Coordinates of N, CA and C in Angstrom, one line a residue:
M1 N 1.0 -1.1 0.1 CA 0.0 0.1 -0.3 C 0.9 1.3 -0.1
V2 N 0.5 2.2 -0.9 CA 2.0 3.1 -1.0 C 0.8 4.7 0.6
L3 N 1.8 5.3 0.9 CA 1.8 5.9 1.5 C 0.3 7.3 1.4
T4 N -0.4 7.3 0.4 CA -1.6 8.2 0.4 C -3.2 7.3 0.6
S5 N -2.5 6.0 0.7 CA -3.3 5.3 1.0 C -3.8 4.9 2.5
W6 N -2.0 5.0 3.2 CA -2.1 4.6 4.6 C -3.0 6.2 5.0
L7 N -2.2 6.8 4.7 CA -3.0 8.4 5.0 C -4.5 8.3 5.4
A8 N -5.0 8.2 3.9 CA -6.0 8.4 3.4 C -7.0 7.6 4.6
L9 N -6.6 6.2 4.6 CA -7.3 5.5 6.2 C -7.3 5.5 7.6
A10 N -6.2 7.1 7.7 CA -5.7 7.0 8.8 C -6.9 8.7 9.3
G11 N -7.0 9.3 8.1 CA -7.9 10.3 7.8 C -9.2 9.9 8.4
L12 N -9.7 9.1 7.5 CA -11.1 8.4 7.6 C -11.2 7.4 9.5
A13 N -10.1 7.0 10.3 CA -10.0 7.3 11.9 C -10.1 8.3 12.1
V14 N -9.9 9.5 11.9 CA -10.1 10.4 12.0 C -11.2 11.4 12.2
W15 N -11.9 11.0 11.2 CA -13.2 11.5 11.2 C -13.9 10.5 12.2
A16 N -13.9 9.2 12.6 CA -14.7 8.5 13.0 C -14.5 9.3 14.7
G17 N -12.7 9.3 15.0 CA -12.8 10.2 16.3 C -13.4 11.3 16.0
F18 N -13.5 12.2 15.6 CA -14.2 13.3 15.5 C -15.8 12.8 15.8
E19 N -16.0 12.2 15.0 CA -17.6 11.6 15.3 C -18.0 10.6 16.3
F20 N -17.2 10.6 17.6 CA -17.5 9.5 18.8 C -16.7 10.7 19.8
V21 N -16.0 11.9 19.8 CA -15.4 12.6 20.8 C -16.9 13.8 20.6
L22 N -16.8 14.2 19.6 CA -18.0 15.2 19.5 C -19.1 15.1 19.7
R23 N -19.8 13.6 19.8 CA -20.9 13.3 20.4 C -20.8 12.7 21.9
R24 N -19.7 12.7 22.5 CA -20.0 11.9 23.7 C -20.9 13.2 24.9
R25 N -20.7 14.3 24.3 CA -21.7 15.3 25.2 C -22.8 15.4 25.0
E26 N -23.2 14.3 24.2 CA -25.2 14.0 23.7 C -25.7 13.2 25.0
D27 N -27.1 13.7 25.1 CA -27.8 13.3 26.1 C -28.2 12.1 25.5
A28 N -29.2 11.7 26.1 CA -30.2 10.5 25.5 C -31.2 10.9 24.5
Q29 N -31.5 11.5 24.2 CA -32.2 11.9 23.1 C -31.6 12.3 22.1
T30 N -30.8 13.3 22.1 CA -29.7 13.2 20.3 C -29.0 12.3 20.2
A31 N -28.9 11.4 21.5 CA -27.2 10.2 20.8 C -28.2 9.1 19.7
S32 N -29.4 9.2 20.3 CA -30.3 8.0 20.4 C -30.5 7.5 18.5
W33 N -30.3 6.1 18.7 CA -30.8 5.7 17.3 C -31.6 4.9 16.8
A34 N -32.5 5.6 17.6 CA -34.5 5.2 17.1 C -34.5 6.8 16.3
D35 N -35.7 6.2 15.5 CA -36.4 6.6 14.3 C -37.4 7.4 15.1
A36 N -37.7 8.4 15.6 CA -38.6 8.9 16.4 C -39.9 9.6 14.8
G37 N -39.6 8.8 13.7 CA -41.0 9.2 12.5 C -40.5 10.3 11.4
T38 N -39.1 10.9 12.4 CA -38.8 11.7 11.6 C -38.0 11.9 10.6
D39 N -36.7 10.7 11.1 CA -35.7 10.6 10.6 C -35.7 9.7 9.4
R40 N -37.0 9.1 8.8 CA -37.4 8.2 7.9 C -36.1 7.2 7.6
G41 N -36.0 7.0 8.3 CA -34.2 5.4 7.8 C -33.2 6.2 7.4
S42 N -32.8 7.6 7.3 CA -31.8 8.1 6.7 C -30.7 7.8 7.8
T43 N -30.6 7.8 9.0 CA -29.1 7.3 9.5 C -28.9 5.4 9.0
R44 N -30.3 4.8 9.1 CA -29.1 3.6 8.4 C -29.2 3.6 7.1
I45 N -29.9 4.4 6.2 CA -29.2 4.3 5.3 C -27.9 4.7 5.0
L46 N -27.6 6.3 5.7 CA -25.9 6.8 6.0 C -25.1 5.5 6.3
V47 N -25.6 4.5 7.5 CA -24.5 4.3 7.8 C -24.4 2.6 6.9
C48 N -25.4 2.2 5.9 CA -24.8 1.0 5.6 C -24.4 1.4 4.0
C49 N -24.1 3.0 3.7 CA -23.5 3.5 2.6 C -22.0 3.6 2.6
F50 N -21.7 3.7 4.4 CA -20.5 4.1 4.6 C -19.6 2.3 4.6
I51 N -20.5 1.6 5.0 CA -20.1 0.4 4.7 C -19.7 -0.3 3.3
V52 N -20.7 0.6 2.6 CA -20.8 0.0 1.7 C -18.9 0.1 0.9
S53 N -19.5 1.8 0.6 CA -18.4 2.7 0.6 C -16.9 1.4 0.9
A54 N -17.0 1.9 2.5 CA -15.9 1.5 2.4 C -15.0 -0.2 2.0
A55 N -15.9 -0.8 1.8 CA -15.9 -2.2 0.8 C -15.7 -1.8 -0.3
V56 N -15.9 -1.0 -1.0 CA -15.5 -0.7 -2.3 C -14.2 0.1 -2.6
V57 N -13.8 0.8 -1.6 CA -13.0 1.5 -2.0 C -11.6 0.3 -1.5
I58 N -11.6 -0.5 -0.4 CA -11.2 -1.3 -0.4 C -10.5 -3.1 -1.5
G59 N -11.6 -3.0 -2.0 CA -11.4 -4.0 -3.0 C -11.0 -3.4 -4.4
L60 N -11.4 -2.1 -4.6 CA -10.5 -0.9 -5.6 C -8.9 -1.2 -5.3
A61 N -9.1 -0.8 -4.1 CA -7.8 -0.3 -4.0 C -7.0 -2.1 -4.0
V62 N -7.2 -3.3 -4.0 CA -6.4 -4.1 -3.7 C -6.2 -4.6 -4.9
T63 N -7.3 -4.5 -6.0 CA -7.6 -5.0 -7.3 C -6.5 -4.0 -8.0
G64 N -6.5 -2.6 -7.6 CA -5.6 -1.8 -8.6 C -6.5 -1.0 -9.9
I65 N -7.7 -1.5 -9.8 CA -8.6 -0.5 -10.6 C -9.1 0.8 -10.8
G66 N -8.6 1.4 -11.3 CA -8.7 3.0 -11.8 C -8.0 3.4 -10.8
W67 N -7.0 3.1 -10.8 CA -6.0 3.9 -9.7 C -5.3 5.3 -10.1
A68 N -5.2 6.4 -9.9 CA -5.0 7.6 -10.0 C -3.1 7.8 -9.8
S69 N -2.9 8.9 -10.5 CA -2.1 9.4 -10.0 C -0.9 10.2 -8.7
P70 N -0.2 10.1 -8.4 CA -0.3 10.7 -7.4 C -0.3 11.8 -6.7
L71 N -0.5 12.7 -7.8 CA -0.9 13.6 -7.6 C -2.2 13.7 -7.4
W72 N -3.2 13.1 -8.0 CA -4.4 13.2 -7.8 C -4.7 12.8 -6.6
R73 N -3.9 11.6 -5.8 CA -3.8 11.1 -4.4 C -3.5 12.2 -3.3
W74 N -2.8 12.8 -3.5 CA -2.6 13.9 -2.1 C -3.9 14.9 -2.8
L75 N -4.5 15.4 -3.8 CA -5.2 15.9 -4.0 C -6.4 15.4 -3.5
G76 N -6.6 13.7 -3.4 CA -8.1 13.3 -2.4 C -7.4 13.1 -0.9
I77 N -6.2 13.5 -0.2 CA -6.2 13.6 0.9 C -6.1 15.0 1.9
A78 N -5.8 16.0 0.5 CA -6.2 17.7 0.9 C -8.0 17.7 1.0
A79 N -8.4 16.7 -0.3 CA -9.8 17.0 0.6 C -10.4 16.5 1.7
L80 N -10.3 15.1 1.5 CA -10.2 14.5 3.5 C -10.2 15.7 4.3
G81 N -8.6 15.7 4.3 CA -8.5 17.1 5.5 C -9.6 18.1 5.0
L82 N -10.2 18.7 4.1 CA -10.6 19.9 4.2 C -12.3 19.5 5.0
G83 N -12.6 18.2 4.7 CA -13.5 17.8 5.2 C -14.0 17.9 6.8
L84 N -12.7 16.4 6.8 CA -12.9 16.9 8.3 C -13.0 18.1 8.7
A85 N -12.5 19.2 8.3 CA -12.6 20.6 9.0 C -13.8 20.8 9.1
V86 N -14.7 20.9 7.7 CA -16.4 21.5 7.6 C -17.3 20.8 8.3
R87 N -16.5 19.3 8.7 CA -17.5 18.4 9.6 C -17.5 18.9 10.9
A88 N -16.0 18.9 11.5 CA -15.8 19.5 12.8 C -16.5 21.0 13.3
W89 N -16.4 21.9 12.1 CA -16.8 23.0 12.5 C -18.4 23.5 12.5
G90 N -18.6 22.3 11.3 CA -20.7 22.3 11.4 C -21.2 21.9 12.5
M91 N -20.0 20.4 13.1 CA -20.6 20.4 14.9 C -20.5 20.9 15.6
V92 N -19.5 21.6 15.7 CA -18.8 22.5 17.0 C -20.4 23.8 16.9
A93 N -20.1 24.3 15.4 CA -21.7 25.4 16.1 C -22.9 24.9 16.2
L94 N -23.0 23.7 15.8 CA -24.4 23.5 16.6 C -25.1 22.9 17.8
G95 N -23.5 22.6 18.7 CA -22.9 22.6 20.2 C -24.2 21.3 20.1
R96 N -24.9 21.8 21.2 CA -25.6 20.8 22.1 C -27.2 20.6 21.0
H97 N -27.4 21.2 20.0 CA -28.1 21.3 19.2 C -28.1 19.9 18.1
Y98 N -27.2 19.5 17.8 CA -26.3 18.4 16.7 C -26.7 17.0 17.7
T99 N -27.8 16.5 16.6 CA -28.4 14.8 16.9 C -27.7 13.8 15.5
R100 N -27.8 12.6 16.2 CA -27.2 11.7 15.2 C -28.3 11.3 14.1
T101 N -29.9 11.1 14.5 CA -30.9 11.6 13.8 C -31.6 12.4 13.5
V102 N -32.5 12.5 12.4 CA -33.4 14.2 12.2 C -34.5 13.8 13.2
R103 N -34.4 14.6 13.7 CA -35.4 14.7 15.0 C -35.1 16.1 15.8
E104 N -36.5 16.3 16.2 CA -36.7 17.7 16.5 C -36.3 17.9 18.1
V105 N -35.7 18.2 18.8 CA -35.6 18.3 20.2 C -35.5 19.4 21.0
D106 N -35.9 19.4 22.5 CA -36.3 20.3 23.6 C -35.3 21.1 22.9
E107 N -36.2 22.7 23.4 CA -35.6 24.2 22.8 C -34.6 23.9 21.9
H108 N -35.7 23.4 20.6 CA -34.7 23.8 19.3 C -34.1 24.8 18.6
Q109 N -33.0 25.3 17.9 CA -33.4 26.3 17.6 C -32.7 26.4 16.5
L110 N -32.9 27.3 14.9 CA -32.1 27.2 14.3 C -30.7 28.3 14.3
V111 N -29.8 27.2 14.0 CA -28.3 27.9 14.1 C -28.0 28.3 12.5
T112 N -27.8 30.0 12.9 CA -28.0 30.4 11.1 C -26.6 31.0 11.3
S113 N -25.8 30.8 12.1 CA -23.7 31.4 12.4 C -22.5 30.4 12.0
G114 N -21.7 30.3 11.8 CA -20.5 29.5 11.8 C -20.6 29.4 10.0
P115 N -20.2 28.8 9.8 CA -20.4 27.7 8.4 C -21.5 27.7 8.2
Y116 N -23.4 27.8 8.9 CA -24.5 27.5 8.5 C -25.1 29.0 8.0
A117 N -23.7 30.1 8.1 CA -24.1 31.1 7.5 C -24.0 31.5 6.2
V118 N -24.0 30.1 5.5 CA -23.5 30.2 3.8 C -23.8 28.6 3.3
I119 N -24.0 27.7 4.3 CA -24.4 26.6 3.4 C -25.2 25.9 4.9
R120 N -26.7 25.2 4.4 CA -27.0 24.7 5.0 C -26.6 23.2 6.2
H121 N -26.4 22.5 4.9 CA -25.8 21.3 5.7 C -23.7 21.4 5.3
P122 N -23.5 21.7 6.6 CA -22.0 22.1 6.4 C -21.4 20.9 7.0
G123 N -22.1 19.5 7.4 CA -21.7 18.5 8.6 C -21.7 17.6 6.9
Y124 N -22.8 17.4 6.6 CA -23.1 16.7 5.4 C -22.0 17.4 4.0
A125 N -22.3 18.1 4.1 CA -21.0 18.4 2.7 C -19.0 18.0 3.2
G126 N -19.2 18.2 4.4 CA -17.6 18.1 5.1 C -17.0 16.4 4.9
T127 N -18.6 15.8 5.5 CA -18.1 14.1 5.2 C -18.8 13.5 3.5
I128 N -18.8 14.1 3.1 CA -18.8 14.3 1.6 C -17.6 14.3 0.9
L129 N -17.1 15.4 1.4 CA -15.7 15.7 1.0 C -14.8 14.5 1.8
V130 N -15.3 14.0 2.9 CA -14.1 13.1 3.7 C -14.2 11.7 2.6
W131 N -15.2 10.9 2.1 CA -15.2 10.1 1.7 C -14.6 10.2 0.5
C132 N -15.1 11.2 -0.5 CA -14.4 11.3 -1.8 C -12.8 11.6 -2.0
G133 N -12.9 12.2 -0.8 CA -11.5 12.4 -0.3 C -10.1 10.7 -0.1
Y134 N -10.8 10.1 0.4 CA -10.6 8.8 1.0 C -10.7 7.7 -0.5
A135 N -11.6 7.8 -0.7 CA -11.8 6.9 -2.2 C -10.7 7.1 -3.4
L136 N -10.7 8.8 -3.8 CA -9.7 9.0 -4.1 C -7.8 9.1 -3.9
A137 N -7.6 9.0 -2.1 CA -6.2 8.4 -2.3 C -5.7 7.6 -1.9
A138 N -7.0 6.6 -1.9 CA -7.1 5.5 -1.4 C -7.2 4.3 -2.3
A139 N -8.2 4.2 -3.6 CA -8.3 3.8 -4.3 C -8.1 3.9 -6.0
G140 N -8.7 5.3 -6.1 CA -8.5 6.4 -6.9 C -9.8 6.7 -7.9
W141 N -9.8 6.9 -9.2 CA -11.3 7.0 -9.9 C -12.4 6.8 -9.7
V142 N -12.4 5.5 -10.3 CA -12.7 4.4 -10.0 C -13.8 4.7 -8.5
A143 N -13.2 4.7 -7.6 CA -13.9 4.6 -6.4 C -14.0 5.7 -5.9
V144 N -14.1 6.8 -6.6 CA -14.4 7.9 -6.0 C -15.5 8.2 -6.7
L145 N -15.7 7.8 -8.3 CA -16.6 7.6 -8.9 C -17.5 7.1 -7.9
V146 N -17.8 5.7 -7.6 CA -18.6 5.1 -6.8 C -19.1 5.7 -5.8
V147 N -18.1 6.1 -5.1 CA -18.2 6.2 -3.4 C -19.1 7.8 -3.7
G148 N -18.5 8.6 -4.4 CA -19.1 10.1 -4.4 C -20.8 9.8 -4.7
A149 N -21.0 9.0 -5.6 CA -22.4 8.1 -6.1 C -23.3 7.8 -5.1
L150 N -22.9 7.2 -4.2 CA -23.6 6.3 -2.8 C -23.8 7.3 -1.9
V151 N -22.2 8.4 -1.5 CA -22.8 8.8 -0.2 C -23.7 10.8 -0.6
V152 N -23.6 10.7 -1.9 CA -24.3 12.0 -2.8 C -25.9 12.0 -3.0
A153 N -25.8 10.4 -2.9 CA -27.1 9.4 -2.6 C -28.1 10.2 -1.3
A154 N -27.3 9.6 -0.8 CA -27.8 8.8 0.7 C -28.1 10.7 1.4
Y155 N -26.9 11.3 1.2 CA -26.8 12.2 1.8 C -28.3 13.7 1.4
A156 N -28.1 13.0 0.0 CA -29.9 14.3 -0.9 C -30.9 13.5 -0.1
Y157 N -31.0 12.4 0.5 CA -32.4 12.2 1.3 C -32.2 12.2 2.9
R158 N -31.1 12.5 2.9 CA -30.7 12.8 4.3 C -31.4 14.5 4.4
V159 N -31.0 15.3 2.9 CA -31.5 17.1 3.1 C -32.5 16.9 3.1
H160 N -33.0 15.8 2.3 CA -34.8 16.2 2.2 C -35.4 16.1 3.0
T161 N -35.1 15.2 4.0 CA -35.8 14.2 4.9 C -35.5 15.4 5.9
E162 N -34.0 16.1 6.2 CA -33.9 16.9 7.4 C -34.7 18.5 7.0
E163 N -34.8 18.9 5.8 CA -35.1 20.1 5.5 C -37.0 20.4 5.4
A164 N -37.1 19.1 5.1 CA -39.3 18.9 5.6 C -39.1 19.0 6.8
L165 N -38.7 18.3 8.3 CA -38.6 18.7 9.4 C -38.5 20.0 10.3
L166 N -36.7 21.0 9.6 CA -36.8 21.8 9.4 C -37.8 23.1 9.0
G167 N -38.2 22.6 8.0 CA -39.2 23.5 7.2 C -40.9 23.7 8.3
S168 N -40.9 22.3 8.9 CA -42.4 22.3 9.6 C -42.2 22.7 10.9
V169 N -40.6 23.2 11.7 CA -40.6 23.3 13.1 C -40.6 24.5 13.0
F170 N -39.4 25.4 12.1 CA -39.4 26.9 12.0 C -40.5 27.4 11.0
G171 N -41.2 27.1 9.8 CA -41.9 27.5 9.5 C -41.4 29.0 8.6
Q172 N -41.5 30.3 8.5 CA -40.8 30.8 7.5 C -39.6 31.4 7.7
R173 N -39.4 31.0 9.2 CA -37.9 31.9 8.9 C -37.2 30.9 8.2
Y174 N -37.4 29.0 9.0 CA -36.2 28.3 7.8 C -36.8 28.8 6.1
E175 N -37.6 28.8 5.9 CA -37.7 29.3 4.4 C -36.9 30.5 3.8
D176 N -37.3 31.4 4.4 CA -36.4 32.6 4.3 C -34.8 32.3 4.3
Y177 N -34.4 31.6 5.7 CA -32.8 31.0 5.5 C -32.6 30.2 4.7
R178 N -33.5 29.4 3.7 CA -32.7 28.2 2.7 C -32.9 29.4 1.9
R179 N -33.9 30.4 1.4 CA -33.6 30.9 0.6 C -32.2 31.8 0.4
R180 N -31.7 32.3 1.3 CA -30.6 33.1 1.6 C -29.0 32.0 1.5
T181 N -29.2 31.1 1.4 CA -28.0 30.1 1.7 C -28.3 28.7 0.8
S182 N -27.4 27.7 0.5 CA -27.0 26.9 -0.3 C -26.8 25.9 0.7
R183 N -27.4 24.4 0.2 CA -28.0 23.6 0.8 C -26.2 22.9 1.2
L184 N -25.5 22.4 0.3 CA -24.3 21.8 -0.1 C -22.8 22.8 -0.3
V185 N -22.9 23.2 -1.2 CA -21.6 24.1 -1.8 C -22.3 25.2 -1.9
P186 N -21.3 26.2 -1.4 CA -21.5 27.9 -1.6 C -21.8 28.4 -2.4
F187 N -22.6 28.8 -2.9 CA -23.4 29.8 -4.1 C -23.5 29.0 -5.2
V188 N -23.7 27.5 -4.9 CA -23.7 26.7 -6.8 C -24.9 26.2 -6.0
Y189 N -25.0 24.8 -4.9 CA -26.1 24.2 -4.9 C -26.3 24.2 -3.0

């Protein structure tokens, strides 16, 4: 295995560590895996997507199918690092309002500061970058195309689910926020 593959694997481990450390402060309500009817299975879909994505990357890395040049693999490491930073920033900005599943929590607030001033789902955007960067760095182009499609599809469903909940909870306030921000890519989408 080349250095970028090891770094990509380490980056994915850091991502998992962020998820663990930043979720330690969760109470039972926000840490719950239970679907309160508002998650619509999106959390389980994401977990399955991550498992399949890891298997795809490992399989393609072992076979060498679609391998990228060193420059592209290093760009994958950079994307992974940027994704980690964006994901962590989003989680920290939400603070105690961060939840594992899509749900309304006690004293739910609409956070519009930090990365949320520009995009509505920075944590999801960061995770997409983490997985695409990991795939490119560890296994190459075919992996980033397959993993990118899987992760983007899973998060498209999650975003749709979450925005439906936030619209019902915050009404016109959320609609105004939605109009002035992008979903995942600043000023684009």
